[in-house]
Amino acid sequence: AQKITQTQPGMFVQEKEAVTLDCTYDTSDPSYGLFWYKQPSSGEMIFLIYQGSYDQQNATEGRYSLNFQKARKSANLVISASQLGDSAMYFCAMRDNNNAGNMLTFGGGTRLMVKP
Amino acid sequence: EADIYQTPRYLVIGTGKKITLECSQTMGHDKMYWYQQDPGMELHLIHYSYGVNSTEKGDLSSESTVSRIRTEHFPLTLESARPSHTSQYLCASAARRPYRDTQYFGPGTRLTVL
């Protein structure tokens, strides 16, 4: 069974500083994908970044980067130059590629609060 | 990216009423999903669909039902709403791309059953 663990229920970061949100996962499948989503207080889920288990390089999307350490089964999200609009819940999710329905398993989330 | 629409955004309704939450996407995605999420908590999959006339139950048991008569439309129905159904319901869709299959979400429906 797959499992996603986000150990930080809440975090503060000063505006313009970088912050790392932790995510560890557990799966026995060699082929899988890892996703990060942002959920503002309005409720929608916004896709941020994707990392495939066979990708050689860490994924980057603008100010978001994924610190993928396969041997440690971790996929931490790094947000550089934090902005007030980054305040939100952040969810890590995993999908194993043998799953015909391509369902996602979500972690419990981390609430990030950016201080001015 | 997908354009996913959900209506209503907010719904307050009395116990025992029948409700249908609408979800539509305009990108022709084959796969669609319904998640239930309590405030500040993780998402739980309650239904999914591979395509037209295909529906499956997710990991979380739910008294709701779904249908998929058209590719773009995936409504969720509660025959008799109860206070325990109070939650946020999120719809998502995904296209088949090799090793990617990113799920894109709608804005959600916040349901309150009194």
XYZ file of C-alpha atoms in Angstrom:
230
model
C 0.000 0.000 0.000
C 1.121 3.513 -0.703
C 1.577 6.096 1.982
C 2.471 9.781 1.967
C 3.696 11.519 5.124
C 3.940 15.255 5.659
C 5.356 15.783 9.135
C 4.945 19.567 9.340
C 1.332 20.498 10.090
C 2.196 24.197 10.007
C 5.152 26.400 9.115
C 6.022 30.079 9.162
C 8.416 31.745 6.759
C 9.500 35.336 6.388
C 8.578 37.011 3.134
C 11.352 36.747 0.500
C 13.010 33.822 2.245
C 13.110 30.230 0.962
C 11.169 27.440 2.660
C 11.224 23.637 2.393
C 8.102 21.548 2.897
C 8.809 17.915 3.702
C 7.250 14.871 2.089
C 8.197 11.228 2.481
C 6.534 8.366 0.697
C 6.384 4.621 0.786
C 5.735 2.365 -2.163
C 6.973 -0.960 -3.472
C 6.401 0.020 -7.099
C 9.495 1.101 -9.065
C 7.500 3.392 -11.356
C 5.586 6.231 -9.749
C 4.938 9.937 -9.894
C 5.037 12.573 -7.189
C 2.957 15.751 -7.225
C 2.637 18.897 -5.161
C -0.579 20.899 -4.983
C -1.368 24.240 -3.365
C -4.750 24.868 -1.756
C -5.529 28.494 -0.848
C -8.289 29.344 1.593
C -10.709 29.559 -1.343
C -10.509 25.770 -1.598
C -9.330 24.964 -5.103
C -6.368 22.641 -5.634
C -3.653 24.124 -7.825
C -1.086 21.826 -9.444
C 2.472 23.040 -8.815
C 5.060 20.497 -9.841
C 5.610 16.878 -10.870
C 8.520 14.453 -10.441
C 8.691 11.038 -12.062
C 10.536 8.230 -10.325
C 12.819 7.746 -13.327
C 13.523 11.423 -13.891
C 17.256 12.072 -13.663
C 16.972 15.682 -12.627
C 14.980 17.412 -9.921
C 11.881 19.120 -11.256
C 11.659 22.909 -11.279
C 8.749 25.237 -12.102
C 9.506 28.911 -11.570
C 9.979 29.500 -7.836
C 9.103 25.881 -7.064
C 11.627 23.069 -7.081
C 11.429 19.516 -5.896
C 14.305 18.026 -3.896
C 13.903 14.389 -4.926
C 15.970 11.877 -2.947
C 14.899 8.497 -4.224
C 16.949 6.366 -1.853
C 15.487 8.208 1.119
C 12.005 8.211 -0.446
C 11.618 11.910 0.029
C 10.237 14.579 -2.301
C 10.501 17.917 -0.537
C 9.088 21.077 -2.089
C 11.301 24.141 -2.030
C 9.712 27.551 -2.519
C 12.229 30.308 -3.163
C 11.637 33.990 -2.430
C 8.376 33.459 -0.534
C 5.491 35.811 -1.248
C 2.441 36.642 0.863
C 0.316 34.868 -1.735
C 2.145 31.633 -1.000
C 0.229 31.336 2.282
C -1.876 28.207 1.796
C -2.120 24.477 2.459
C 0.332 22.368 0.468
C -0.326 18.731 -0.327
C 2.115 16.100 -1.528
C 0.612 13.250 -3.547
C 1.806 10.062 -5.210
C 0.545 7.907 -8.025
C 1.998 4.526 -8.887
C 2.105 3.945 -12.613
C 0.778 0.394 -12.375
C -2.498 1.749 -11.113
C -4.882 1.641 -14.053
C -7.070 4.368 -12.650
C -4.040 6.569 -11.937
C -5.435 7.491 -8.549
C -3.523 9.769 -6.241
C -2.712 9.167 -2.592
C -2.460 12.427 -0.652
C -0.525 13.395 2.441
C -2.109 15.246 5.331
C -0.860 18.621 4.147
C 1.281 21.446 5.530
C -0.122 24.900 6.232
C 2.391 27.548 5.198
C 2.078 31.061 6.559
C 4.232 33.806 5.044
C 4.989 36.701 7.385
C 5.422 40.228 5.993
C -4.225 22.536 -18.508
C -7.834 21.592 -17.894
C -10.837 23.799 -17.399
C -12.922 22.170 -14.697
C -16.177 23.645 -13.498
C -18.154 22.785 -10.409
C -21.559 24.031 -9.378
C -22.749 25.101 -6.958
C -19.711 26.503 -5.149
C -21.600 26.615 -1.860
C -24.719 24.723 -0.819
C -26.618 24.745 2.465
C -29.424 22.234 2.574
C -31.667 20.451 5.045
C -31.479 16.807 6.076
C -33.201 14.370 3.759
C -32.958 16.424 0.597
C -31.661 14.982 -2.658
C -28.753 16.927 -4.126
C -26.619 16.726 -7.231
C -23.187 18.296 -7.432
C -22.191 19.142 -10.978
C -18.740 18.748 -12.518
C -17.813 19.457 -16.122
C -14.539 19.676 -18.006
C -13.886 20.996 -21.482
C -10.610 19.265 -22.344
C -11.957 15.874 -23.360
C -10.166 14.118 -20.496
C -11.054 10.448 -20.141
C -10.453 10.131 -16.412
C -12.481 11.983 -13.818
C -12.463 11.821 -10.014
C -14.449 12.933 -6.975
C -12.707 13.642 -3.670
C -14.110 14.482 -0.255
C -12.145 16.776 2.028
C -12.892 17.983 5.545
C -11.422 21.436 6.375
C -7.646 21.384 6.640
C -7.495 17.635 6.128
C -6.276 15.321 3.380
C -8.310 14.423 0.321
C -10.061 11.078 0.088
C -11.113 9.543 -3.231
C -14.781 8.557 -3.263
C -15.469 7.887 -6.978
C -13.629 7.746 -10.276
C -14.301 7.054 -13.920
C -12.117 5.806 -16.786
C -14.513 7.093 -19.400
C -18.126 7.058 -20.570
C -20.260 4.420 -18.795
C -17.383 3.576 -16.443
C -17.612 4.354 -12.715
C -15.799 2.899 -9.729
C -15.846 3.472 -5.983
C -12.778 4.949 -4.359
C -10.972 4.239 -1.129
C -13.405 6.104 1.103
C -16.846 4.599 1.433
C -19.503 7.072 0.398
C -23.299 7.018 0.207
C -23.137 9.123 -2.921
C -23.493 7.840 -6.493
C -22.041 9.082 -9.780
C -22.752 8.727 -13.466
C -20.721 9.273 -16.641
C -23.008 9.501 -19.634
C -20.907 12.114 -21.432
C -17.137 12.520 -21.425
C -17.296 16.072 -20.135
C -19.836 15.556 -17.348
C -19.440 13.654 -14.037
C -22.211 14.543 -11.566
C -22.349 13.288 -7.977
C -25.699 12.630 -6.291
C -26.730 12.231 -2.680
C -30.227 10.742 -2.474
C -30.817 11.820 1.124
C -28.391 14.335 2.594
C -27.338 14.047 6.244
C -25.204 16.275 8.498
C -22.372 13.723 8.202
C -22.165 14.623 4.493
C -21.056 18.144 5.376
C -17.689 18.559 3.667
C -15.940 19.960 0.618
C -16.254 17.951 -2.591
C -13.560 18.340 -5.234
C -13.775 17.117 -8.813
C -10.694 16.436 -10.937
C -9.864 15.193 -14.418
C -6.774 13.833 -16.127
C -5.633 13.108 -19.643
C -3.579 10.117 -20.521
C 0.010 11.154 -21.109
C 2.900 8.763 -20.640
C 3.993 8.731 -17.018
C 2.372 12.053 -16.277
C -1.431 12.018 -15.992
C -1.608 15.172 -13.924
C -4.969 15.620 -12.231
C -6.449 19.088 -12.534
C -9.049 20.168 -10.019
C -12.209 22.202 -10.087
C -12.917 24.958 -7.529
C -14.853 22.609 -5.233
C -18.322 22.586 -3.686
C -18.672 23.313 0.015
C -21.707 21.401 1.250
C -23.383 22.034 4.585
C -26.259 19.794 5.648
C -28.313 21.122 8.542
